[in-house]
């Protein structure tokens, strides 16, 4: 009897390995960027040397990444915002049609949106791990969550993403986004990404708002609900988490 793994399993392993490799490079660059600030404040001879070497290494890593993108996937830089109407509509449809086992769109959306949110709302450097987002996708696909209520399905997704803890490091929150400092960013950032999906499902993507307005409004609406969301995640209470998501959507 053959013991070969089914194609879907082999694909999952390949995707996970590729994401892990990219995350290794991202982690290295995160610590390089952290060390590049060693000569801030009251520098010494050693801190100046560390800072200059780290900035040089960061520049080389960034240049290498840009060159590889231009050679292997030149259109990557032209991808739309993860909150663009087309993107959120596609992800919403994939979730609604239970395509989590067959597409990497889920991972691409939540990874890119997490980075996008942190770029707007927190000071660098920060570290988001792609393979942990993909682990949430695989866990959801294996669980095969069936729900006639889309809000409940999205609550399952937010729970899985919060559990995966893809946001490994985060800088101080920028003005207006203090909730990132007072709660788990894995919940608050992923809740913001989920809110974009909720609005897209209702035909209200960012066609009437620019991204700065969207983030500002999302922060104001999510901040008071985050403590209840955290309690729901800790209690594994999907119904309570879905209720909080519905409350934020109704206020938008």
mmCIF file of C-alpha atoms in Angstrom:
data_model
loop_
_atom_site.group_PDB
_atom_site.id
_atom_site.type_symbol
_atom_site.label_atom_id
_atom_site.label_comp_id
_atom_site.label_asym_id
_atom_site.label_seq_id
_atom_site.Cartn_x
_atom_site.Cartn_y
_atom_site.Cartn_z
ATOM 1 C CA UNK A 1 0.000 0.000 0.000
ATOM 2 C CA UNK A 2 1.380 3.424 -0.951
ATOM 3 C CA UNK A 3 2.300 5.758 1.879
ATOM 4 C CA UNK A 4 2.677 8.855 -0.292
ATOM 5 C CA UNK A 5 1.065 11.960 1.096
ATOM 6 C CA UNK A 6 -1.975 13.273 -0.777
ATOM 7 C CA UNK A 7 -1.314 16.190 -3.155
ATOM 8 C CA UNK A 8 -3.057 18.697 -0.873
ATOM 9 C CA UNK A 9 -0.750 17.727 1.997
ATOM 10 C CA UNK A 10 2.357 18.049 -0.200
ATOM 11 C CA UNK A 11 1.152 21.459 -1.361
ATOM 12 C CA UNK A 12 0.603 22.570 2.226
ATOM 13 C CA UNK A 13 4.125 21.476 3.141
ATOM 14 C CA UNK A 14 5.616 23.338 0.156
ATOM 15 C CA UNK A 15 3.681 26.527 0.933
ATOM 16 C CA UNK A 16 4.666 26.325 4.603
ATOM 17 C CA UNK A 17 8.353 25.812 3.763
ATOM 18 C CA UNK A 18 8.362 28.750 1.345
ATOM 19 C CA UNK A 19 6.633 30.993 3.892
ATOM 20 C CA UNK A 20 9.083 29.857 6.575
ATOM 21 C CA UNK A 21 12.045 30.756 4.375
ATOM 22 C CA UNK A 22 10.650 34.213 3.656
ATOM 23 C CA UNK A 23 9.931 34.684 7.360
ATOM 24 C CA UNK A 24 13.539 33.795 8.186
ATOM 25 C CA UNK A 25 14.745 36.621 5.960
ATOM 26 C CA UNK A 26 12.136 38.992 7.404
ATOM 27 C CA UNK A 27 13.219 38.130 10.941
ATOM 28 C CA UNK A 28 16.872 38.759 10.099
ATOM 29 C CA UNK A 29 16.013 42.137 8.602
ATOM 30 C CA UNK A 30 13.843 43.029 11.611
ATOM 31 C CA UNK A 31 16.766 42.576 14.010
ATOM 32 C CA UNK A 32 19.121 44.358 11.629
ATOM 33 C CA UNK A 33 16.767 47.363 11.569
ATOM 34 C CA UNK A 34 16.510 47.244 15.350
ATOM 35 C CA UNK A 35 20.314 47.355 15.653
ATOM 36 C CA UNK A 36 20.508 50.175 13.099
ATOM 37 C CA UNK A 37 19.199 52.501 15.842
ATOM 38 C CA UNK A 38 22.035 51.584 18.222
ATOM 39 C CA UNK A 39 23.691 54.982 17.799
ATOM 40 C CA UNK A 40 20.567 56.975 18.659
ATOM 41 C CA UNK A 41 20.555 59.078 21.812
ATOM 42 C CA UNK A 42 24.027 59.057 23.397
ATOM 43 C CA UNK A 43 26.207 57.057 20.989
ATOM 44 C CA UNK A 44 29.522 55.454 21.843
ATOM 45 C CA UNK A 45 32.222 54.314 19.440
ATOM 46 C CA UNK A 46 30.829 50.777 19.561
ATOM 47 C CA UNK A 47 27.201 51.844 19.088
ATOM 48 C CA UNK A 48 28.157 54.015 16.086
ATOM 49 C CA UNK A 49 29.933 51.063 14.494
ATOM 50 C CA UNK A 50 26.996 48.702 15.149
ATOM 51 C CA UNK A 51 24.505 51.240 13.798
ATOM 52 C CA UNK A 52 26.470 51.866 10.592
ATOM 53 C CA UNK A 53 27.042 48.156 9.918
ATOM 54 C CA UNK A 54 23.364 47.393 10.580
ATOM 55 C CA UNK A 55 22.215 50.123 8.189
ATOM 56 C CA UNK A 56 24.575 48.777 5.535
ATOM 57 C CA UNK A 57 23.230 45.231 6.038
ATOM 58 C CA UNK A 58 19.649 46.527 5.903
ATOM 59 C CA UNK A 59 20.377 48.336 2.643
ATOM 60 C CA UNK A 60 21.890 45.181 1.124
ATOM 61 C CA UNK A 61 18.910 43.044 2.213
ATOM 62 C CA UNK A 62 16.419 45.552 0.791
ATOM 63 C CA UNK A 63 18.317 45.851 -2.499
ATOM 64 C CA UNK A 64 18.509 42.061 -2.829
ATOM 65 C CA UNK A 65 14.765 41.735 -2.192
ATOM 66 C CA UNK A 66 13.958 44.430 -4.773
ATOM 67 C CA UNK A 67 16.186 42.809 -7.391
ATOM 68 C CA UNK A 68 14.664 39.352 -6.824
ATOM 69 C CA UNK A 69 11.156 40.799 -7.187
ATOM 70 C CA UNK A 70 12.052 42.564 -10.438
ATOM 71 C CA UNK A 71 13.587 39.393 -11.866
ATOM 72 C CA UNK A 72 11.077 36.796 -10.644
ATOM 73 C CA UNK A 73 7.802 38.678 -10.180
ATOM 74 C CA UNK A 74 7.998 42.182 -11.610
ATOM 75 C CA UNK A 75 4.276 42.896 -11.164
ATOM 76 C CA UNK A 76 4.433 42.347 -7.396
ATOM 77 C CA UNK A 77 5.128 46.010 -6.708
ATOM 78 C CA UNK A 78 2.004 46.950 -8.666
ATOM 79 C CA UNK A 79 -0.386 44.962 -6.473
ATOM 80 C CA UNK A 80 -3.301 47.060 -5.168
ATOM 81 C CA UNK A 81 -3.848 47.876 -1.532
ATOM 82 C CA UNK A 82 -5.096 44.810 0.378
ATOM 83 C CA UNK A 83 -8.158 46.925 1.182
ATOM 84 C CA UNK A 84 -8.976 47.689 -2.448
ATOM 85 C CA UNK A 85 -12.549 46.643 -3.395
ATOM 86 C CA UNK A 86 -11.436 43.897 -5.796
ATOM 87 C CA UNK A 87 -9.120 42.296 -3.241
ATOM 88 C CA UNK A 88 -11.576 42.230 -0.363
ATOM 89 C CA UNK A 89 -14.371 41.008 -2.623
ATOM 90 C CA UNK A 90 -12.241 38.059 -3.776
ATOM 91 C CA UNK A 91 -11.263 37.099 -0.235
ATOM 92 C CA UNK A 92 -14.860 37.400 0.972
ATOM 93 C CA UNK A 93 -16.029 35.121 -1.838
ATOM 94 C CA UNK A 94 -13.311 32.547 -1.071
ATOM 95 C CA UNK A 95 -14.369 32.469 2.582
ATOM 96 C CA UNK A 96 -18.075 32.292 1.715
ATOM 97 C CA UNK A 97 -17.530 29.410 -0.722
ATOM 98 C CA UNK A 98 -15.256 27.542 1.738
ATOM 99 C CA UNK A 99 -12.216 27.629 -0.544
ATOM 100 C CA UNK A 100 -9.680 27.900 2.272
ATOM 101 C CA UNK A 101 -8.116 24.543 1.411
ATOM 102 C CA UNK A 102 -7.702 25.430 -2.254
ATOM 103 C CA UNK A 103 -6.349 28.988 -2.330
ATOM 104 C CA UNK A 104 -3.562 31.034 -0.791
ATOM 105 C CA UNK A 105 -5.616 34.211 -1.179
ATOM 106 C CA UNK A 106 -6.577 34.049 2.517
ATOM 107 C CA UNK A 107 -2.913 34.022 3.572
ATOM 108 C CA UNK A 108 -1.973 36.753 1.093
ATOM 109 C CA UNK A 109 -4.785 39.022 2.256
ATOM 110 C CA UNK A 110 -4.294 38.744 6.003
ATOM 111 C CA UNK A 111 -0.493 38.864 5.797
ATOM 112 C CA UNK A 112 -0.453 41.909 3.522
ATOM 113 C CA UNK A 113 -3.250 43.672 5.399
ATOM 114 C CA UNK A 114 -1.475 43.142 8.754
ATOM 115 C CA UNK A 115 1.695 44.743 7.402
ATOM 116 C CA UNK A 116 -0.327 47.509 5.766
ATOM 117 C CA UNK A 117 -2.174 48.313 9.009
ATOM 118 C CA UNK A 118 1.038 48.359 11.051
ATOM 119 C CA UNK A 119 2.760 50.642 8.528
ATOM 120 C CA UNK A 120 -0.058 53.158 9.036
ATOM 121 C CA UNK A 121 -0.665 52.695 12.769
ATOM 122 C CA UNK A 122 2.646 51.811 14.473
ATOM 123 C CA UNK A 123 6.259 52.924 14.419
ATOM 124 C CA UNK A 124 8.794 50.581 12.782
ATOM 125 C CA UNK A 125 10.297 48.110 13.037
ATOM 126 C CA UNK A 126 7.645 45.381 13.274
ATOM 127 C CA UNK A 127 7.614 41.702 12.383
ATOM 128 C CA UNK A 128 4.692 39.770 10.848
ATOM 129 C CA UNK A 129 5.209 36.033 10.165
ATOM 130 C CA UNK A 130 3.558 34.720 7.010
ATOM 131 C CA UNK A 131 3.765 31.024 7.949
ATOM 132 C CA UNK A 132 1.659 31.669 11.072
ATOM 133 C CA UNK A 133 -1.097 33.272 8.966
ATOM 134 C CA UNK A 134 -0.988 30.234 6.698
ATOM 135 C CA UNK A 135 -1.175 27.970 9.762
ATOM 136 C CA UNK A 136 -4.479 29.660 10.642
ATOM 137 C CA UNK A 137 -5.736 29.013 7.106
ATOM 138 C CA UNK A 138 -4.785 25.327 7.297
ATOM 139 C CA UNK A 139 -6.394 24.948 10.719
ATOM 140 C CA UNK A 140 -9.638 26.494 9.453
ATOM 141 C CA UNK A 141 -9.617 24.317 6.330
ATOM 142 C CA UNK A 142 -9.054 21.175 8.426
ATOM 143 C CA UNK A 143 -11.851 22.140 10.832
ATOM 144 C CA UNK A 144 -14.188 22.669 7.847
ATOM 145 C CA UNK A 145 -16.291 25.194 9.747
ATOM 146 C CA UNK A 146 -19.834 25.218 8.410
ATOM 147 C CA UNK A 147 -22.068 28.141 9.303
ATOM 148 C CA UNK A 148 -25.057 29.689 7.611
ATOM 149 C CA UNK A 149 -24.229 32.877 9.491
ATOM 150 C CA UNK A 150 -21.317 34.707 7.845
ATOM 151 C CA UNK A 151 -20.641 36.683 11.019
ATOM 152 C CA UNK A 152 -20.098 33.430 12.917
ATOM 153 C CA UNK A 153 -17.788 32.149 10.181
ATOM 154 C CA UNK A 154 -15.772 35.365 10.386
ATOM 155 C CA UNK A 155 -15.601 35.011 14.181
ATOM 156 C CA UNK A 156 -14.031 31.564 13.682
ATOM 157 C CA UNK A 157 -11.496 33.148 11.318
ATOM 158 C CA UNK A 158 -10.642 35.957 13.749
ATOM 159 C CA UNK A 159 -10.253 33.413 16.570
ATOM 160 C CA UNK A 160 -7.853 31.316 14.468
ATOM 161 C CA UNK A 161 -5.825 34.367 13.457
ATOM 162 C CA UNK A 162 -5.592 35.608 17.045
ATOM 163 C CA UNK A 163 -4.427 32.142 18.141
ATOM 164 C CA UNK A 164 -1.795 31.980 15.374
ATOM 165 C CA UNK A 165 -0.062 35.120 16.712
ATOM 166 C CA UNK A 166 1.382 36.126 13.352
ATOM 167 C CA UNK A 167 2.393 39.560 14.674
ATOM 168 C CA UNK A 168 5.573 38.676 16.541
ATOM 169 C CA UNK A 169 6.892 42.197 17.185
ATOM 170 C CA UNK A 170 5.336 45.648 17.020
ATOM 171 C CA UNK A 171 6.614 49.170 17.544
ATOM 172 C CA UNK A 172 4.896 51.897 19.605
ATOM 173 C CA UNK A 173 1.470 52.931 18.355
ATOM 174 C CA UNK A 174 1.183 56.193 16.441
ATOM 175 C CA UNK A 175 -1.163 58.967 17.690
ATOM 176 C CA UNK A 176 -4.788 57.909 17.357
ATOM 177 C CA UNK A 177 -4.048 54.186 17.577
ATOM 178 C CA UNK A 178 -3.313 53.766 21.304
ATOM 179 C CA UNK A 179 -5.465 50.612 21.379
ATOM 180 C CA UNK A 180 -2.512 48.774 19.798
ATOM 181 C CA UNK A 181 -0.559 49.336 23.033
ATOM 182 C CA UNK A 182 -3.391 48.389 25.383
ATOM 183 C CA UNK A 183 -4.512 45.120 23.809
ATOM 184 C CA UNK A 184 -3.106 42.155 21.899
ATOM 185 C CA UNK A 185 -2.170 43.502 18.436
ATOM 186 C CA UNK A 186 -2.872 40.048 16.976
ATOM 187 C CA UNK A 187 -6.517 40.641 17.828
ATOM 188 C CA UNK A 188 -6.832 44.367 17.118
ATOM 189 C CA UNK A 189 -4.973 44.294 13.781
ATOM 190 C CA UNK A 190 -6.754 41.181 12.513
ATOM 191 C CA UNK A 191 -10.093 42.633 13.643
ATOM 192 C CA UNK A 192 -9.383 45.681 11.472
ATOM 193 C CA UNK A 193 -8.672 43.411 8.490
ATOM 194 C CA UNK A 194 -11.894 41.495 9.184
ATOM 195 C CA UNK A 195 -13.849 44.750 9.353
ATOM 196 C CA UNK A 196 -12.727 45.555 5.801
ATOM 197 C CA UNK A 197 -14.144 42.193 4.705
ATOM 198 C CA UNK A 198 -17.428 42.872 6.489
ATOM 199 C CA UNK A 199 -17.805 46.216 4.757
ATOM 200 C CA UNK A 200 -16.906 44.712 1.373
ATOM 201 C CA UNK A 201 -19.568 42.043 1.853
ATOM 202 C CA UNK A 202 -22.130 44.802 2.330
ATOM 203 C CA UNK A 203 -20.946 46.712 -0.735
ATOM 204 C CA UNK A 204 -19.145 49.360 1.299
ATOM 205 C CA UNK A 205 -15.445 48.977 0.503
ATOM 206 C CA UNK A 206 -13.090 51.927 0.310
ATOM 207 C CA UNK A 207 -14.806 53.596 -2.614
ATOM 208 C CA UNK A 208 -16.134 56.478 -0.515
ATOM 209 C CA UNK A 209 -13.273 56.660 2.024
ATOM 210 C CA UNK A 210 -9.534 56.875 1.656
ATOM 211 C CA UNK A 211 -7.390 54.523 3.718
ATOM 212 C CA UNK A 212 -6.488 57.090 6.383
ATOM 213 C CA UNK A 213 -10.187 57.721 7.034
ATOM 214 C CA UNK A 214 -10.890 54.000 7.104
ATOM 215 C CA UNK A 215 -8.147 53.317 9.671
ATOM 216 C CA UNK A 216 -9.163 56.271 11.850
ATOM 217 C CA UNK A 217 -12.822 55.233 11.923
ATOM 218 C CA UNK A 218 -11.927 51.563 12.476
ATOM 219 C CA UNK A 219 -9.690 52.457 15.434
ATOM 220 C CA UNK A 220 -12.414 54.579 17.035
ATOM 221 C CA UNK A 221 -15.029 51.827 16.661
ATOM 222 C CA UNK A 222 -12.861 48.836 17.572
ATOM 223 C CA UNK A 223 -11.084 50.279 20.620
ATOM 224 C CA UNK A 224 -14.053 50.104 23.049
ATOM 225 C CA UNK A 225 -15.010 46.581 21.841
ATOM 226 C CA UNK A 226 -11.544 45.027 22.108
ATOM 227 C CA UNK A 227 -11.696 44.123 25.833
ATOM 228 C CA UNK A 228 -14.904 42.146 25.210
ATOM 229 C CA UNK A 229 -13.329 40.546 22.134
ATOM 230 C CA UNK A 230 -10.304 39.514 24.190
ATOM 231 C CA UNK A 231 -12.567 37.920 26.800
ATOM 232 C CA UNK A 232 -14.435 36.057 24.064
ATOM 233 C CA UNK A 233 -11.191 34.733 22.562
ATOM 234 C CA UNK A 234 -9.925 33.566 25.970
ATOM 235 C CA UNK A 235 -13.267 31.884 26.706
ATOM 236 C CA UNK A 236 -13.389 30.351 23.180
ATOM 237 C CA UNK A 237 -16.841 31.942 22.862
ATOM 238 C CA UNK A 238 -17.520 32.219 19.127
ATOM 239 C CA UNK A 239 -21.048 33.573 19.638
ATOM 240 C CA UNK A 240 -19.784 36.457 21.806
ATOM 241 C CA UNK A 241 -17.026 37.276 19.324
ATOM 242 C CA UNK A 242 -19.519 37.294 16.444
ATOM 243 C CA UNK A 243 -21.762 39.620 18.479
ATOM 244 C CA UNK A 244 -18.915 42.093 18.955
ATOM 245 C CA UNK A 245 -18.035 42.044 15.252
ATOM 246 C CA UNK A 246 -21.685 42.660 14.380
ATOM 247 C CA UNK A 247 -21.795 45.608 16.808
ATOM 248 C CA UNK A 248 -18.769 47.235 15.139
ATOM 249 C CA UNK A 249 -20.237 46.691 11.676
ATOM 250 C CA UNK A 250 -23.584 48.209 12.700
ATOM 251 C CA UNK A 251 -21.870 51.322 14.031
ATOM 252 C CA UNK A 252 -19.791 51.903 10.892
#
